Structure formats: structure tokens, C-alpha cells
Amino acid sequence: DLFQASSLVWSLGANATVPITSQKYLRAQRDAAVASHEAASAEYRQTVLESMAEVENALQGGAILKRRQDAQDNALIAARKTFELSRKRFSSGLVSFLDVVDAERTRLDAERAANAIRAERLALSVSLIKALGGSW
């Protein structure tokens, strides 16, 4: 029976027979394990902080790119209207063909800039997915 006096003495006797040198060895192992755990915890905390910073940077960059894209889309709408207007004015004989070519060049530049911003936003989306732990 476990609760009899003889079994309690037997249990205590087994624990007391551990050599003193083993206790020092076990204590050193425990200290090494604690130090290893603390180092791993610190590394984990650093990784989490870096990941959070990457996510925050991606979100801020996304907001900035969204504002740039909105402004560029407005510029593109204006450039398209200007191009169409210059074509109509050329058909009516009010402007030279050079004005039409210049308006088309402006429209193409605006489209190129809008596409470049869209590409930046897509690349930033991939960065955000990776920062959140996703894969591609």
C-alpha cells in the first residue's frame, strides 16, 4: 500500500541515494536548458517584432500607393479626355496633328504611370502576404 509508513520510507530512500556529483551534473544540465530556452524565446520575440514591422511597413506603403494610384487615375481620365477632345478639334480643323500627337503622348505617359503604380501595389501585396506568414 502506498500510504503505509514502510512505502514512504522506501520512496524517500530512493531519492536520497542520488550521488552528489550527479546533482551537480543535473543542475548544470538544467541551467543549460534554461539558458537555451531563454535564448530561443528571445530569438522568437525578435522574429515576431520584425514580422510585425514588415506588416506595418507594407500596410503604410499600401495606403500611400493607393493615394498615388487614385491621383494617377484622375490624371489618366483627364489625359484621355484631352486626347479625345484634340482628335475632335483636329477633325474640325481647329488644331494641327502635332497637337493630337502631343495629347496622345501625354495619355500614354499617364497610362504607363498608372500601370507602374498598379505593379507596385501588386508587388506590395505579395510582400504583405509573405510578411503575414503566407507563401506564394
XYZ file of N, CA and C in Angstrom:
408
model
N 0.850 -1.188 0.000
C 0.000 0.000 0.000
C 0.887 1.240 0.000
N 0.521 2.245 -0.757
C 1.364 3.429 -0.902
C 1.374 4.327 0.322
N 0.341 4.276 1.127
C 0.248 5.205 2.249
C 0.738 4.609 3.568
N 1.346 3.490 3.553
C 1.917 2.909 4.768
C 3.296 3.504 5.001
N 3.721 3.472 6.216
C 4.998 4.066 6.600
C 6.164 3.420 5.881
N 6.119 2.156 5.645
C 7.244 1.473 5.001
C 7.423 1.935 3.556
N 6.333 2.195 2.839
C 6.464 2.661 1.460
C 6.955 4.098 1.401
N 6.591 4.933 2.371
C 7.085 6.306 2.405
C 8.585 6.332 2.641
N 9.058 5.480 3.513
C 10.499 5.410 3.775
C 11.218 4.917 2.536
N 10.663 3.921 1.892
C 11.282 3.392 0.674
C 11.378 4.485 -0.395
N 10.322 5.284 -0.566
C 10.319 6.364 -1.544
C 11.357 7.408 -1.196
N 11.448 7.787 0.051
C 12.428 8.776 0.481
C 13.831 8.234 0.326
N 14.014 6.983 0.596
C 15.333 6.372 0.479
C 15.821 6.357 -0.950
N 14.958 6.139 -1.907
C 15.361 6.114 -3.314
C 15.827 7.489 -3.765
N 15.191 8.541 -3.323
C 15.589 9.893 -3.705
C 16.877 10.321 -3.023
N 17.120 9.837 -1.844
C 18.306 10.249 -1.097
C 19.558 9.558 -1.580
N 19.445 8.543 -2.397
C 20.623 7.802 -2.831
C 21.274 8.384 -4.079
N 20.768 9.490 -4.628
C 21.375 10.110 -5.804
C 22.720 10.692 -5.380
N 23.794 10.335 -6.055
C 25.109 10.857 -5.668
C 25.173 12.375 -5.817
N 26.011 12.982 -5.004
C 26.160 14.438 -5.027
C 26.716 14.899 -6.367
N 27.602 14.160 -6.987
C 28.153 14.553 -8.288
C 27.069 14.557 -9.351
N 26.113 13.632 -9.255
C 25.006 13.626 -10.209
C 24.133 14.858 -10.031
N 23.988 15.310 -8.815
C 23.191 16.512 -8.569
C 23.821 17.721 -9.248
N 25.148 17.833 -9.180
C 25.829 18.956 -9.843
C 25.657 18.859 -11.357
N 25.767 17.638 -11.873
C 25.605 17.428 -13.309
C 24.183 17.765 -13.748
N 23.214 17.297 -12.969
C 21.816 17.573 -13.296
C 21.502 19.060 -13.198
N 22.067 19.725 -12.212
C 21.864 21.164 -12.051
C 22.468 21.916 -13.248
N 23.639 21.483 -13.692
C 24.277 22.112 -14.852
C 23.445 21.887 -16.111
N 22.894 20.679 -16.249
C 22.026 20.408 -17.396
C 20.779 21.282 -17.361
N 20.204 21.415 -16.176
C 19.016 22.255 -16.028
C 19.345 23.700 -16.382
N 20.481 24.209 -15.877
C 20.880 25.588 -16.171
C 21.106 25.787 -17.667
N 21.710 24.799 -18.316
C 21.935 24.893 -19.761
C 20.607 24.889 -20.514
N 19.677 24.060 -20.066
C 18.365 24.011 -20.717
C 17.611 25.319 -20.532
N 17.705 25.903 -19.341
C 17.046 27.188 -19.084
C 17.655 28.271 -19.970
N 18.987 28.292 -20.073
C 19.654 29.291 -20.915
C 19.266 29.107 -22.381
N 19.196 27.870 -22.831
C 18.795 27.592 -24.210
C 17.362 28.044 -24.460
N 16.494 27.803 -23.504
C 15.098 28.226 -23.617
C 14.996 29.743 -23.674
N 15.752 30.433 -22.840
C 15.715 31.901 -22.836
C 16.232 32.462 -24.151
N 17.284 31.850 -24.710
C 17.816 32.308 -25.996
C 16.793 32.085 -27.110
N 16.145 30.925 -27.098
C 15.126 30.645 -28.117
C 13.943 31.594 -27.979
N 13.567 31.910 -26.753
C 12.460 32.849 -26.526
C 12.813 34.237 -27.032
N 14.043 34.672 -26.773
C 14.476 35.990 -27.246
C 14.499 36.035 -28.771
N 14.970 34.961 -29.393
C 15.001 34.906 -30.857
C 13.583 34.926 -31.430
N 12.682 34.216 -30.801
C 11.286 34.200 -31.239
C 10.668 35.589 -31.119
N 10.893 36.254 -29.984
C 10.355 37.608 -29.805
C 10.894 38.547 -30.875
N 12.191 38.431 -31.189
C 12.794 39.285 -32.211
C 12.162 39.009 -33.576
N 11.934 37.753 -33.890
C 11.312 37.392 -35.166
C 9.900 37.955 -35.264
N 9.147 37.858 -34.178
C 7.781 38.391 -34.167
C 7.802 39.903 -34.360
N 8.713 40.589 -33.672
C 8.804 42.049 -33.813
C 9.171 42.446 -35.238
N 10.109 41.733 -35.842
C 10.495 42.036 -37.220
C 9.330 41.793 -38.176
N 8.595 40.723 -37.958
C 7.439 40.428 -38.811
C 6.368 41.500 -38.675
N 6.137 41.938 -37.451
C 5.145 42.996 -37.240
C 5.582 44.287 -37.922
N 6.874 44.595 -37.884
C 7.377 45.793 -38.555
C 7.196 45.674 -40.065
N 7.451 44.482 -40.618
C 7.264 44.279 -42.057
C 5.803 44.463 -42.454
N 4.907 43.942 -41.647
C 3.475 44.088 -41.932
C 3.075 45.553 -41.864
N 3.536 46.249 -40.826
C 3.197 47.670 -40.682
C 3.726 48.477 -41.860
N 4.964 48.214 -42.276
C 5.535 48.928 -43.419
C 4.747 48.643 -44.698
N 4.352 47.398 -44.882
C 3.586 47.050 -46.081
C 2.224 47.734 -46.078
N 1.582 47.786 -44.921
C 0.273 48.445 -44.838
C 0.392 49.947 -45.088
N 1.417 50.578 -44.516
C 1.614 52.011 -44.749
C 1.940 52.272 -46.212
N 2.804 51.429 -46.782
C 3.138 51.576 -48.194
C 1.921 51.394 -49.078
N 1.050 50.474 -48.698
C -0.178 50.253 -49.466
C -1.088 51.460 -49.450
N -1.187 52.119 -48.303
C -2.030 53.317 -48.205
C -1.460 54.442 -49.069
N -0.151 54.583 -49.042
C 0.494 55.625 -49.857
C 0.288 55.331 -51.340
N 0.503 54.072 -51.730
C 0.320 53.709 -53.139
C -1.128 53.861 -53.580
N -2.072 53.607 -52.693
C -3.492 53.791 -53.029
C -3.775 55.254 -53.349
N -3.243 56.162 -52.535
C -3.441 57.600 -52.807
C -2.774 57.996 -54.121
N -1.566 57.469 -54.369
C -0.887 57.772 -55.630
C -1.677 57.233 -56.814
N -2.221 56.030 -56.674
C -2.988 55.448 -57.772
C -4.256 56.250 -58.032
N -4.931 56.677 -56.989
C -6.135 57.494 -57.175
C -5.805 58.779 -57.928
N -4.722 59.434 -57.534
C -4.321 60.674 -58.208
C -3.935 60.397 -59.661
N -3.205 59.305 -59.889
C -2.789 58.980 -61.253
C -3.981 58.582 -62.111
N -4.954 57.894 -61.535
C -6.162 57.545 -62.290
C -6.923 58.798 -62.709
N -6.979 59.790 -61.835
C -7.612 61.066 -62.198
C -6.851 61.750 -63.321
N -5.517 61.712 -63.247
C -4.703 62.300 -64.314
C -4.922 61.548 -65.626
N -5.072 60.246 -65.551
C -5.304 59.443 -66.751
C -6.661 59.769 -67.375
N -7.672 59.929 -66.557
C -9.001 60.307 -67.069
C -8.918 61.650 -67.793
N -8.227 62.595 -67.185
C -8.072 63.917 -67.807
C -7.289 63.816 -69.112
N -6.232 62.997 -69.140
C -5.421 62.849 -70.355
C -6.234 62.199 -71.474
N -7.069 61.241 -71.138
C -7.917 60.602 -72.153
C -8.928 61.591 -72.725
N -9.522 62.395 -71.850
C -10.478 63.408 -72.319
C -9.783 64.424 -73.217
N -8.589 64.827 -72.829
C -7.828 65.794 -73.629
C -7.495 65.206 -74.995
N -7.109 63.949 -75.026
C -6.785 63.297 -76.292
C -8.013 63.235 -77.201
N -9.149 62.810 -76.651
C -10.374 62.739 -77.454
C -10.784 64.123 -77.953
N -10.663 65.109 -77.100
C -11.000 66.475 -77.494
C -10.071 66.967 -78.600
N -8.784 66.672 -78.484
C -7.848 67.129 -79.519
C -8.113 66.420 -80.849
N -8.525 65.149 -80.815
C -8.879 64.453 -82.059
C -10.094 65.095 -82.718
N -11.094 65.430 -81.912
C -12.292 66.078 -82.459
C -11.946 67.453 -83.011
N -11.103 68.174 -82.303
C -10.708 69.515 -82.772
C -9.887 69.412 -84.050
N -9.057 68.360 -84.161
C -8.285 68.155 -85.386
C -9.226 67.841 -86.556
N -10.234 66.998 -86.288
C -11.209 66.659 -87.341
C -11.965 67.891 -87.815
N -12.153 68.841 -86.910
C -12.847 70.088 -87.265
C -11.902 71.106 -87.874
N -10.609 70.809 -87.890
C -9.630 71.724 -88.455
C -9.204 72.828 -87.510
N -9.464 72.674 -86.219
C -9.130 73.728 -85.257
C -7.701 73.632 -84.731
N -7.109 72.427 -84.753
C -5.733 72.261 -84.255
C -4.950 71.434 -85.252
N -3.631 71.473 -85.114
C -2.772 70.693 -86.007
C -2.653 69.251 -85.496
N -2.136 68.389 -86.372
C -1.950 66.994 -85.986
C -0.910 66.864 -84.878
N 0.007 67.794 -84.820
C 1.019 67.793 -83.761
C 0.362 67.899 -82.385
N -0.719 68.662 -82.286
C -1.446 68.763 -81.012
C -2.071 67.415 -80.632
N -2.569 66.685 -81.628
C -3.148 65.360 -81.373
C -2.058 64.401 -80.898
N -0.916 64.424 -81.569
C 0.198 63.549 -81.182
C 0.673 63.881 -79.773
N 0.753 65.157 -79.455
C 1.183 65.571 -78.115
C 0.183 65.102 -77.049
N -1.112 65.216 -77.341
C -2.135 64.761 -76.393
C -2.079 63.239 -76.229
N -1.806 62.535 -77.331
C -1.698 61.078 -77.234
C -0.465 60.673 -76.424
N 0.633 61.373 -76.606
C 1.841 61.094 -75.826
C 1.577 61.299 -74.343
N 0.867 62.364 -74.003
C 0.518 62.631 -72.604
C -0.373 61.516 -72.049
N -1.330 61.063 -72.854
C -2.214 59.970 -72.424
C -1.428 58.688 -72.203
N -0.527 58.370 -73.116
C 0.280 57.151 -72.979
C 1.195 57.219 -71.753
N 1.761 58.396 -71.495
C 2.588 58.569 -70.291
C 1.760 58.349 -69.024
N 0.534 58.865 -69.035
C -0.343 58.698 -67.868
C -0.723 57.229 -67.682
N -0.974 56.521 -68.777
C -1.291 55.092 -68.681
C -0.087 54.293 -68.176
N 1.099 54.638 -68.666
C 2.311 53.955 -68.215
C 2.510 54.160 -66.722
N 2.330 55.389 -66.254
C 2.498 55.683 -64.828
C 1.453 54.950 -63.984
N 0.211 54.899 -64.472
C -0.848 54.193 -63.738
C -0.543 52.697 -63.657
N -0.052 52.130 -64.747
C 0.303 50.706 -64.744
C 1.489 50.423 -63.827
N 2.442 51.337 -63.775
C 3.596 51.160 -62.883
C 3.155 51.152 -61.419
N 2.215 52.028 -61.084
C 1.717 52.070 -59.700
C 0.937 50.792 -59.385
N 0.152 50.313 -60.338
C -0.574 49.048 -60.119
C 0.408 47.901 -59.872
N 1.491 47.879 -60.644
C 2.507 46.832 -60.461
C 3.150 46.936 -59.077
N 3.420 48.158 -58.626
C 3.976 48.353 -57.278
C 3.015 47.831 -56.217
N 1.731 48.117 -56.403
C 0.738 47.653 -55.417
C 0.649 46.131 -55.395
N 0.739 45.500 -56.551
C 0.712 44.039 -56.594
C 1.942 43.446 -55.909
N 3.110 44.034 -56.172
C 4.333 43.557 -55.516
C 4.240 43.747 -54.007
N 3.649 44.854 -53.594
C 3.474 45.106 -52.168
C 2.493 44.110 -51.556
N 1.481 43.720 -52.300
C 0.539 42.707 -51.805
C 1.246 41.382 -51.553
N 2.140 41.016 -52.453
C 2.917 39.787 -52.265
C 3.788 39.910 -51.019
N 4.423 41.066 -50.835
C 5.250 41.282 -49.641
C 4.416 41.181 -48.374
N 3.222 41.727 -48.413
C 2.346 41.669 -47.240
C 1.937 40.229 -46.939
N 1.607 39.476 -47.964
C 1.235 38.071 -47.763
C 2.401 37.301 -47.146
N 3.605 37.544 -47.653
C 4.776 36.863 -47.100
C 5.039 37.297 -45.664
N 4.868 38.592 -45.377
C 5.098 39.092 -44.014
C 4.089 38.511 -43.030
N 2.899 38.194 -43.517
C 1.876 37.600 -42.656
C 2.046 36.090 -42.513
N 3.097 35.561 -43.137
C 3.382 34.141 -42.986
C 2.870 33.284 -44.114
N 2.357 33.912 -45.153
C 1.861 33.145 -46.289
C 2.983 32.778 -47.235
N 2.657 31.981 -48.195
C 3.645 31.620 -49.208
C 3.037 31.863 -50.575
N 3.883 31.893 -51.538
C 3.427 32.192 -52.887
C 3.855 31.091 -53.808
